[in-house]
């Protein structure tokens, strides 16, 4: 009988669905709950291609494995349905966004179902459903009542193509992340969430998470904590030309500068302030070139933040002629510049420039012919060397730590001590304060578009902004015909008189609803909570359900969400906890990122490149089990790999061999024990188990292939070994495993699929007595010459092999007193220590 994958796969998907095999109760006696979650998809028009499936397959393998290990596994799925792409696509096709969105949801739901994943579809959520966004609005109201949601006129990133505001995280290199249009700056009244109140908590709690280090580092950098001193620079105004007068009797103006490098203060030769700094307006009467300064400020306002701080672009600025700043450590008068690379919201909106020890300051000083003073040397100096002339003879700035020179009483002190000593010295004179600053800014959530969650606020001319009463939620998104952007910085909802006109909930007078909608990231910042209790109409989830399932044990998704979705979800969790609605600090305990599957041309899959491998056609041609197996066999789960048709054909051949083995090989139940085979069986069980838990799916599949090779060599196959092979294969190729399993069990058991299904069987346990580790001889060399040999276990790690080599007496004799340049490791064969001669 030939292997017919599509016939088998459709059969078992139909049976699993009919019997609700993957329905997950909140409690199962004797089983521990485990919550495995995928980042839910956005229902785009193209549907899914094979690259999108990578993470879904990985999480499904883990979920199936844990079910067989005895866990009650929640593995839900839903759709992140609001947002700009759907609205833009609907405008282009002249249909309503809701029609477009639900059409795509239907398509993607079918594609995910064809994958054979063990999703509990009864818990499905769709964020554009009123039953869902009612609770998104409820959460907004809780934030508002707690003072964490507020309205302000702020400079915003405006996409002229999408005709809406973008959060900083949605601007990539000065362009809209969605449409790639160049972003401009606009000042608009916006709603914001006070994420900055949780900056320290967001930073501190990263350490307790089992997340990729790179992702944690990206969040740390985005939050951007800096410790240092805020230092007062007094401003000295020169006489006004017309009157020859200066300010008399008035308290001198001060520019506060935050720095993490107080040790370089003696090298500060000029100040730079942001174009928005209020001191400019205060002292404009003393700035003799104010007209040029004003013109520069106007040009700066048109630039995006990314443009202003770009390292590629040349730094520009204008000196504020007529005023000088006084360096508090040496009373030296220094010029003040306005430059757009300094941002008002970070620190104090002013920096001290130290050209010798900051490359950006160095380049600026060279351009404007400004003094440079060296104050840090990498090694302790025997005498001071003062450079106070333009350029100072330096080719580039030295930005590291070292020892102070040209710094008065602090000469010879190391940088670390000097930072504290100079800071405390100025603090004692009331000229400085220790401060902590963060780069993180409040989250701007207003969007001037139609297809989003309405913001539940009402404006009354008498009572001002008032929250919609909770009993009136949800504020329904009305169906309107003209949902095109207005282009005026207002939402298309303004066109709906019925929606806009309402009554003030406080005084009952005429009022207007807020017409902006929420950033779609708000909807996805709490969806993981709703899966615990998706049908609850009285609260976003019951405390009992939250206690059973949250926090998420394993979260799988793309690394591109490191500083948007993942940061916002953590923020929501912390706010809801502080408001008493949750009892845990972090939403996702363990996080794993899948890699990218490239097209056959080694380029990212895209419709425009014509290199997309469609899901439906691939499954019909090769079968879904082969697709699942191949995607996990391509390489490490987190790696980037190109699609190769030859590779999937190899997986098809492997599955055919498994099918033939089970159907054609003689089976016995009382075969004699074969020690070599028993060793391979138990090593395979151990290896596959550990590899699944470690997301090393490719090496787990390699072990299964080795196991199959060994079974094929046998004249007959022991039924218990066949059952072990099928069980180990089940998470990877669930349909074929189910088909073969049903042939291995008595017919009377097969009638009850919930009990007889392979996916409800116990995972095999290895027996330690059969796991014999092979040894090999490791050659130890120093500079290519053999100096020793040791016996080690096959598969010894690089770190362990190096440590063993360095501890050997024969090796110590040849490397003693010499600097190790590098260590070359050839697995299971060689360690070569290269030292300086």
mmCIF file of C-alpha atoms in Angstrom, residues 211-501:
data_model
loop_
_atom_site.group_PDB
_atom_site.id
_atom_site.type_symbol
_atom_site.label_atom_id
_atom_site.label_comp_id
_atom_site.label_asym_id
_atom_site.label_seq_id
_atom_site.Cartn_x
_atom_site.Cartn_y
_atom_site.Cartn_z
ATOM 1 C CA UNK A 211 14.604 35.290 26.829
ATOM 2 C CA UNK A 212 17.253 35.580 24.101
ATOM 3 C CA UNK A 213 20.001 37.859 25.401
ATOM 4 C CA UNK A 214 19.902 39.994 22.251
ATOM 5 C CA UNK A 215 16.203 40.748 22.787
ATOM 6 C CA UNK A 216 16.790 41.684 26.424
ATOM 7 C CA UNK A 217 19.689 43.878 25.373
ATOM 8 C CA UNK A 218 17.517 45.644 22.770
ATOM 9 C CA UNK A 219 14.923 46.440 25.429
ATOM 10 C CA UNK A 220 17.610 47.667 27.817
ATOM 11 C CA UNK A 221 18.998 49.956 25.126
ATOM 12 C CA UNK A 222 15.538 51.242 24.208
ATOM 13 C CA UNK A 223 14.762 52.053 27.848
ATOM 14 C CA UNK A 224 18.238 53.584 28.005
ATOM 15 C CA UNK A 225 19.008 54.078 31.681
ATOM 16 C CA UNK A 226 21.824 56.541 32.406
ATOM 17 C CA UNK A 227 23.299 57.463 35.794
ATOM 18 C CA UNK A 228 25.225 60.663 36.212
ATOM 19 C CA UNK A 229 25.174 64.250 37.411
ATOM 20 C CA UNK A 230 23.019 67.181 36.389
ATOM 21 C CA UNK A 231 25.423 70.126 36.371
ATOM 22 C CA UNK A 232 24.592 73.859 36.414
ATOM 23 C CA UNK A 233 26.295 76.056 33.818
ATOM 24 C CA UNK A 234 25.620 79.733 34.540
ATOM 25 C CA UNK A 235 24.950 81.905 31.507
ATOM 26 C CA UNK A 236 26.845 85.109 31.046
ATOM 27 C CA UNK A 237 25.175 87.543 28.629
ATOM 28 C CA UNK A 238 27.355 90.016 26.754
ATOM 29 C CA UNK A 239 26.302 93.713 26.600
ATOM 30 C CA UNK A 240 23.414 94.396 24.203
ATOM 31 C CA UNK A 241 24.949 96.393 21.326
ATOM 32 C CA UNK A 242 22.255 99.109 21.214
ATOM 33 C CA UNK A 243 22.386 99.876 24.943
ATOM 34 C CA UNK A 244 25.766 98.527 26.033
ATOM 35 C CA UNK A 245 23.780 97.062 28.966
ATOM 36 C CA UNK A 246 23.736 93.592 30.472
ATOM 37 C CA UNK A 247 21.279 92.049 32.889
ATOM 38 C CA UNK A 248 21.829 93.604 36.313
ATOM 39 C CA UNK A 249 20.275 92.595 39.562
ATOM 40 C CA UNK A 250 18.596 89.573 38.029
ATOM 41 C CA UNK A 251 19.431 86.008 38.986
ATOM 42 C CA UNK A 252 21.627 84.609 36.184
ATOM 43 C CA UNK A 253 20.051 82.084 33.849
ATOM 44 C CA UNK A 254 21.305 78.506 34.121
ATOM 45 C CA UNK A 255 21.597 75.709 31.592
ATOM 46 C CA UNK A 256 21.389 72.339 33.289
ATOM 47 C CA UNK A 257 23.469 69.632 31.642
ATOM 48 C CA UNK A 258 23.168 65.923 32.378
ATOM 49 C CA UNK A 259 26.341 63.874 31.918
ATOM 50 C CA UNK A 260 27.470 60.357 32.722
ATOM 51 C CA UNK A 261 31.086 61.483 32.309
ATOM 52 C CA UNK A 262 31.741 64.109 34.979
ATOM 53 C CA UNK A 263 35.377 62.962 34.793
ATOM 54 C CA UNK A 264 35.683 64.823 31.447
ATOM 55 C CA UNK A 265 34.227 68.131 32.716
ATOM 56 C CA UNK A 266 37.558 69.977 32.566
ATOM 57 C CA UNK A 267 37.637 69.144 28.844
ATOM 58 C CA UNK A 268 34.252 70.753 28.074
ATOM 59 C CA UNK A 269 34.938 73.553 25.581
ATOM 60 C CA UNK A 270 31.386 74.384 24.474
ATOM 61 C CA UNK A 271 27.722 73.600 25.248
ATOM 62 C CA UNK A 272 25.080 72.405 22.795
ATOM 63 C CA UNK A 273 21.360 72.834 23.392
ATOM 64 C CA UNK A 274 18.321 71.438 21.575
ATOM 65 C CA UNK A 275 16.424 73.743 19.163
ATOM 66 C CA UNK A 276 13.391 73.491 21.497
ATOM 67 C CA UNK A 277 15.310 74.562 24.629
ATOM 68 C CA UNK A 278 13.384 77.355 26.448
ATOM 69 C CA UNK A 279 16.569 79.323 27.207
ATOM 70 C CA UNK A 280 16.667 80.492 23.583
ATOM 71 C CA UNK A 281 13.342 82.297 23.869
ATOM 72 C CA UNK A 282 14.300 83.720 27.286
ATOM 73 C CA UNK A 283 17.591 85.183 26.091
ATOM 74 C CA UNK A 284 16.696 86.051 22.511
ATOM 75 C CA UNK A 285 17.240 89.738 23.328
ATOM 76 C CA UNK A 286 20.899 88.972 24.052
ATOM 77 C CA UNK A 287 21.490 86.667 21.079
ATOM 78 C CA UNK A 288 22.990 88.958 18.451
ATOM 79 C CA UNK A 289 22.412 86.522 15.563
ATOM 80 C CA UNK A 290 18.906 85.544 16.659
ATOM 81 C CA UNK A 291 17.523 85.756 13.109
ATOM 82 C CA UNK A 292 19.914 83.025 11.946
ATOM 83 C CA UNK A 293 19.240 80.986 15.079
ATOM 84 C CA UNK A 294 15.480 81.189 14.524
ATOM 85 C CA UNK A 295 15.860 80.130 10.894
ATOM 86 C CA UNK A 296 17.942 77.104 11.980
ATOM 87 C CA UNK A 297 15.317 76.133 14.574
ATOM 88 C CA UNK A 298 12.549 76.235 11.950
ATOM 89 C CA UNK A 299 14.520 73.907 9.690
ATOM 90 C CA UNK A 300 15.223 71.550 12.599
ATOM 91 C CA UNK A 301 11.515 71.250 13.425
ATOM 92 C CA UNK A 302 10.854 69.722 10.024
ATOM 93 C CA UNK A 303 13.284 66.874 10.635
ATOM 94 C CA UNK A 304 12.324 63.592 12.280
ATOM 95 C CA UNK A 305 14.078 62.505 15.432
ATOM 96 C CA UNK A 306 15.823 59.723 13.531
ATOM 97 C CA UNK A 307 17.205 62.211 11.025
ATOM 98 C CA UNK A 308 18.447 64.460 13.798
ATOM 99 C CA UNK A 309 20.384 61.789 15.644
ATOM 100 C CA UNK A 310 21.574 59.832 12.596
ATOM 101 C CA UNK A 311 25.271 58.981 12.836
ATOM 102 C CA UNK A 312 25.587 59.057 9.059
ATOM 103 C CA UNK A 313 24.535 62.647 8.519
ATOM 104 C CA UNK A 314 26.905 65.550 9.174
ATOM 105 C CA UNK A 315 26.141 67.459 12.357
ATOM 106 C CA UNK A 316 25.074 71.095 11.983
ATOM 107 C CA UNK A 317 24.595 73.925 14.455
ATOM 108 C CA UNK A 318 24.625 77.684 15.058
ATOM 109 C CA UNK A 319 26.447 79.524 17.835
ATOM 110 C CA UNK A 320 24.303 81.705 20.104
ATOM 111 C CA UNK A 321 26.409 84.812 19.763
ATOM 112 C CA UNK A 322 26.093 87.225 22.630
ATOM 113 C CA UNK A 323 25.925 84.660 25.430
ATOM 114 C CA UNK A 324 28.513 82.394 27.046
ATOM 115 C CA UNK A 325 28.307 79.547 29.543
ATOM 116 C CA UNK A 326 30.597 79.242 32.556
ATOM 117 C CA UNK A 327 32.189 75.851 33.220
ATOM 118 C CA UNK A 328 31.636 75.395 37.003
ATOM 119 C CA UNK A 329 34.866 73.467 37.664
ATOM 120 C CA UNK A 330 37.284 76.066 36.286
ATOM 121 C CA UNK A 331 35.109 79.163 35.595
ATOM 122 C CA UNK A 332 36.189 79.112 31.966
ATOM 123 C CA UNK A 333 33.737 80.875 29.634
ATOM 124 C CA UNK A 334 32.691 78.678 26.715
ATOM 125 C CA UNK A 335 30.425 79.245 23.689
ATOM 126 C CA UNK A 336 26.862 77.881 23.435
ATOM 127 C CA UNK A 337 25.541 76.296 20.232
ATOM 128 C CA UNK A 338 22.086 75.179 19.167
ATOM 129 C CA UNK A 339 22.185 71.904 17.209
ATOM 130 C CA UNK A 340 19.451 69.519 16.108
ATOM 131 C CA UNK A 341 21.322 66.373 17.174
ATOM 132 C CA UNK A 342 20.500 67.282 20.781
ATOM 133 C CA UNK A 343 16.952 66.267 21.775
ATOM 134 C CA UNK A 344 14.824 68.192 24.223
ATOM 135 C CA UNK A 345 13.249 65.145 25.842
ATOM 136 C CA UNK A 346 16.449 63.252 26.628
ATOM 137 C CA UNK A 347 18.295 64.394 29.726
ATOM 138 C CA UNK A 348 17.937 68.160 30.054
ATOM 139 C CA UNK A 349 17.996 69.005 26.360
ATOM 140 C CA UNK A 350 21.569 70.275 26.696
ATOM 141 C CA UNK A 351 24.985 68.632 26.574
ATOM 142 C CA UNK A 352 28.510 69.643 27.453
ATOM 143 C CA UNK A 353 30.825 68.993 24.532
ATOM 144 C CA UNK A 354 34.182 67.356 25.209
ATOM 145 C CA UNK A 355 35.865 67.045 21.785
ATOM 146 C CA UNK A 356 38.867 65.024 22.913
ATOM 147 C CA UNK A 357 36.681 62.334 24.456
ATOM 148 C CA UNK A 358 33.534 62.128 22.327
ATOM 149 C CA UNK A 359 33.747 61.493 18.578
ATOM 150 C CA UNK A 360 30.570 63.444 17.754
ATOM 151 C CA UNK A 361 31.871 66.459 19.694
ATOM 152 C CA UNK A 362 35.267 65.991 18.045
ATOM 153 C CA UNK A 363 33.779 66.117 14.528
ATOM 154 C CA UNK A 364 31.663 69.156 15.430
ATOM 155 C CA UNK A 365 34.676 70.971 16.948
ATOM 156 C CA UNK A 366 36.804 70.272 13.877
ATOM 157 C CA UNK A 367 34.040 71.610 11.627
ATOM 158 C CA UNK A 368 33.576 74.845 13.616
ATOM 159 C CA UNK A 369 37.239 75.295 14.612
ATOM 160 C CA UNK A 370 36.608 74.948 18.368
ATOM 161 C CA UNK A 371 39.163 74.288 21.155
ATOM 162 C CA UNK A 372 40.000 70.773 22.321
ATOM 163 C CA UNK A 373 41.450 69.891 25.722
ATOM 164 C CA UNK A 374 42.692 66.405 26.549
ATOM 165 C CA UNK A 375 41.677 65.409 30.083
ATOM 166 C CA UNK A 376 41.809 61.578 30.001
ATOM 167 C CA UNK A 377 44.811 59.426 29.166
ATOM 168 C CA UNK A 378 44.533 55.657 28.771
ATOM 169 C CA UNK A 379 47.613 55.224 30.958
ATOM 170 C CA UNK A 380 48.770 57.228 33.930
ATOM 171 C CA UNK A 381 50.673 60.289 32.739
ATOM 172 C CA UNK A 382 53.982 61.533 34.155
ATOM 173 C CA UNK A 383 53.180 65.124 33.215
ATOM 174 C CA UNK A 384 50.231 67.128 31.933
ATOM 175 C CA UNK A 385 49.945 67.916 28.266
ATOM 176 C CA UNK A 386 47.599 70.830 27.586
ATOM 177 C CA UNK A 387 46.003 71.301 24.183
ATOM 178 C CA UNK A 388 43.828 74.370 23.998
ATOM 179 C CA UNK A 389 44.004 75.101 20.314
ATOM 180 C CA UNK A 390 41.646 74.144 17.521
ATOM 181 C CA UNK A 391 42.153 70.501 16.570
ATOM 182 C CA UNK A 392 44.735 70.032 19.335
ATOM 183 C CA UNK A 393 46.810 67.732 17.162
ATOM 184 C CA UNK A 394 44.382 64.835 17.647
ATOM 185 C CA UNK A 395 43.119 62.544 14.860
ATOM 186 C CA UNK A 396 40.143 61.161 16.771
ATOM 187 C CA UNK A 397 38.553 61.237 20.208
ATOM 188 C CA UNK A 398 39.596 58.836 22.967
ATOM 189 C CA UNK A 399 36.258 57.725 24.507
ATOM 190 C CA UNK A 400 37.428 55.177 27.052
ATOM 191 C CA UNK A 401 38.274 55.393 30.723
ATOM 192 C CA UNK A 402 41.748 56.235 31.947
ATOM 193 C CA UNK A 403 43.505 58.718 34.212
ATOM 194 C CA UNK A 404 42.814 62.440 34.512
ATOM 195 C CA UNK A 405 45.149 65.153 33.247
ATOM 196 C CA UNK A 406 44.616 68.905 32.901
ATOM 197 C CA UNK A 407 41.981 68.554 35.620
ATOM 198 C CA UNK A 408 43.381 70.516 38.566
ATOM 199 C CA UNK A 409 43.078 68.793 41.928
ATOM 200 C CA UNK A 410 41.729 65.647 40.242
ATOM 201 C CA UNK A 411 44.838 64.960 38.156
ATOM 202 C CA UNK A 412 46.033 61.355 38.285
ATOM 203 C CA UNK A 413 42.704 60.034 39.511
ATOM 204 C CA UNK A 414 41.167 57.139 37.550
ATOM 205 C CA UNK A 415 37.959 57.866 35.599
ATOM 206 C CA UNK A 416 35.636 55.853 37.805
ATOM 207 C CA UNK A 417 36.736 57.601 41.011
ATOM 208 C CA UNK A 418 36.853 60.978 39.285
ATOM 209 C CA UNK A 419 33.244 60.759 38.094
ATOM 210 C CA UNK A 420 32.092 60.486 41.670
ATOM 211 C CA UNK A 421 34.660 62.916 43.105
ATOM 212 C CA UNK A 422 33.927 65.733 40.648
ATOM 213 C CA UNK A 423 30.171 65.158 40.914
ATOM 214 C CA UNK A 424 30.259 65.275 44.710
ATOM 215 C CA UNK A 425 32.591 68.282 44.680
ATOM 216 C CA UNK A 426 30.091 70.273 42.583
ATOM 217 C CA UNK A 427 27.134 68.934 44.578
ATOM 218 C CA UNK A 428 28.806 70.272 47.720
ATOM 219 C CA UNK A 429 28.834 73.695 46.079
ATOM 220 C CA UNK A 430 25.170 73.227 45.063
ATOM 221 C CA UNK A 431 26.168 73.200 41.388
ATOM 222 C CA UNK A 432 25.241 69.577 40.647
ATOM 223 C CA UNK A 433 22.852 66.776 41.603
ATOM 224 C CA UNK A 434 23.064 63.019 41.099
ATOM 225 C CA UNK A 435 20.362 62.012 38.597
ATOM 226 C CA UNK A 436 19.052 59.033 36.640
ATOM 227 C CA UNK A 437 17.581 59.526 33.183
ATOM 228 C CA UNK A 438 15.918 57.192 30.677
ATOM 229 C CA UNK A 439 15.736 57.399 26.896
ATOM 230 C CA UNK A 440 12.284 55.782 26.956
ATOM 231 C CA UNK A 441 9.428 58.147 26.074
ATOM 232 C CA UNK A 442 5.721 57.868 26.773
ATOM 233 C CA UNK A 443 3.775 55.707 24.348
ATOM 234 C CA UNK A 444 1.762 57.755 21.859
ATOM 235 C CA UNK A 445 -1.376 55.694 21.118
ATOM 236 C CA UNK A 446 -3.621 58.058 19.067
ATOM 237 C CA UNK A 447 -4.169 57.172 15.418
ATOM 238 C CA UNK A 448 -6.062 59.347 12.956
ATOM 239 C CA UNK A 449 -7.511 56.368 11.110
ATOM 240 C CA UNK A 450 -10.802 54.496 10.971
ATOM 241 C CA UNK A 451 -10.001 50.787 11.395
ATOM 242 C CA UNK A 452 -9.058 50.719 15.050
ATOM 243 C CA UNK A 453 -10.452 50.552 18.563
ATOM 244 C CA UNK A 454 -12.316 53.804 19.441
ATOM 245 C CA UNK A 455 -10.853 55.723 22.388
ATOM 246 C CA UNK A 456 -13.592 55.839 25.090
ATOM 247 C CA UNK A 457 -13.372 59.553 25.886
ATOM 248 C CA UNK A 458 -15.822 62.443 25.472
ATOM 249 C CA UNK A 459 -15.047 66.151 25.214
ATOM 250 C CA UNK A 460 -17.452 68.595 26.847
ATOM 251 C CA UNK A 461 -16.878 72.373 26.453
ATOM 252 C CA UNK A 462 -17.853 72.777 30.103
ATOM 253 C CA UNK A 463 -16.378 69.680 31.802
ATOM 254 C CA UNK A 464 -13.520 69.070 29.355
ATOM 255 C CA UNK A 465 -12.389 65.460 28.802
ATOM 256 C CA UNK A 466 -14.572 62.855 30.480
ATOM 257 C CA UNK A 467 -14.301 59.044 30.395
ATOM 258 C CA UNK A 468 -17.158 57.028 28.945
ATOM 259 C CA UNK A 469 -18.939 55.245 31.835
ATOM 260 C CA UNK A 470 -17.959 51.577 32.026
ATOM 261 C CA UNK A 471 -21.597 50.522 31.735
ATOM 262 C CA UNK A 472 -21.694 52.100 28.251
ATOM 263 C CA UNK A 473 -18.815 50.012 26.900
ATOM 264 C CA UNK A 474 -18.069 49.070 24.261
ATOM 265 C CA UNK A 475 -18.036 52.297 22.281
ATOM 266 C CA UNK A 476 -18.817 50.633 18.964
ATOM 267 C CA UNK A 477 -16.851 51.443 15.849
ATOM 268 C CA UNK A 478 -19.574 52.613 13.451
ATOM 269 C CA UNK A 479 -19.761 51.298 9.914
ATOM 270 C CA UNK A 480 -19.120 54.289 7.657
ATOM 271 C CA UNK A 481 -18.864 54.423 3.885
ATOM 272 C CA UNK A 482 -16.111 57.025 3.556
ATOM 273 C CA UNK A 483 -13.283 55.767 5.739
ATOM 274 C CA UNK A 484 -10.472 57.373 3.744
ATOM 275 C CA UNK A 485 -8.020 59.485 5.783
ATOM 276 C CA UNK A 486 -8.986 63.152 6.021
ATOM 277 C CA UNK A 487 -5.396 64.322 5.504
ATOM 278 C CA UNK A 488 -6.011 67.085 8.073
ATOM 279 C CA UNK A 489 -4.650 65.233 11.084
ATOM 280 C CA UNK A 490 -8.128 64.091 12.128
ATOM 281 C CA UNK A 491 -9.827 60.704 11.966
ATOM 282 C CA UNK A 492 -12.406 59.707 9.297
ATOM 283 C CA UNK A 493 -14.776 59.086 12.235
ATOM 284 C CA UNK A 494 -15.313 62.859 12.287
ATOM 285 C CA UNK A 495 -17.514 62.367 9.221
ATOM 286 C CA UNK A 496 -20.021 60.355 11.275
ATOM 287 C CA UNK A 497 -22.327 62.864 12.976
ATOM 288 C CA UNK A 498 -24.174 60.022 14.700
ATOM 289 C CA UNK A 499 -20.939 58.770 16.258
ATOM 290 C CA UNK A 500 -19.441 62.139 17.176
ATOM 291 C CA UNK A 501 -22.407 63.916 18.746
#
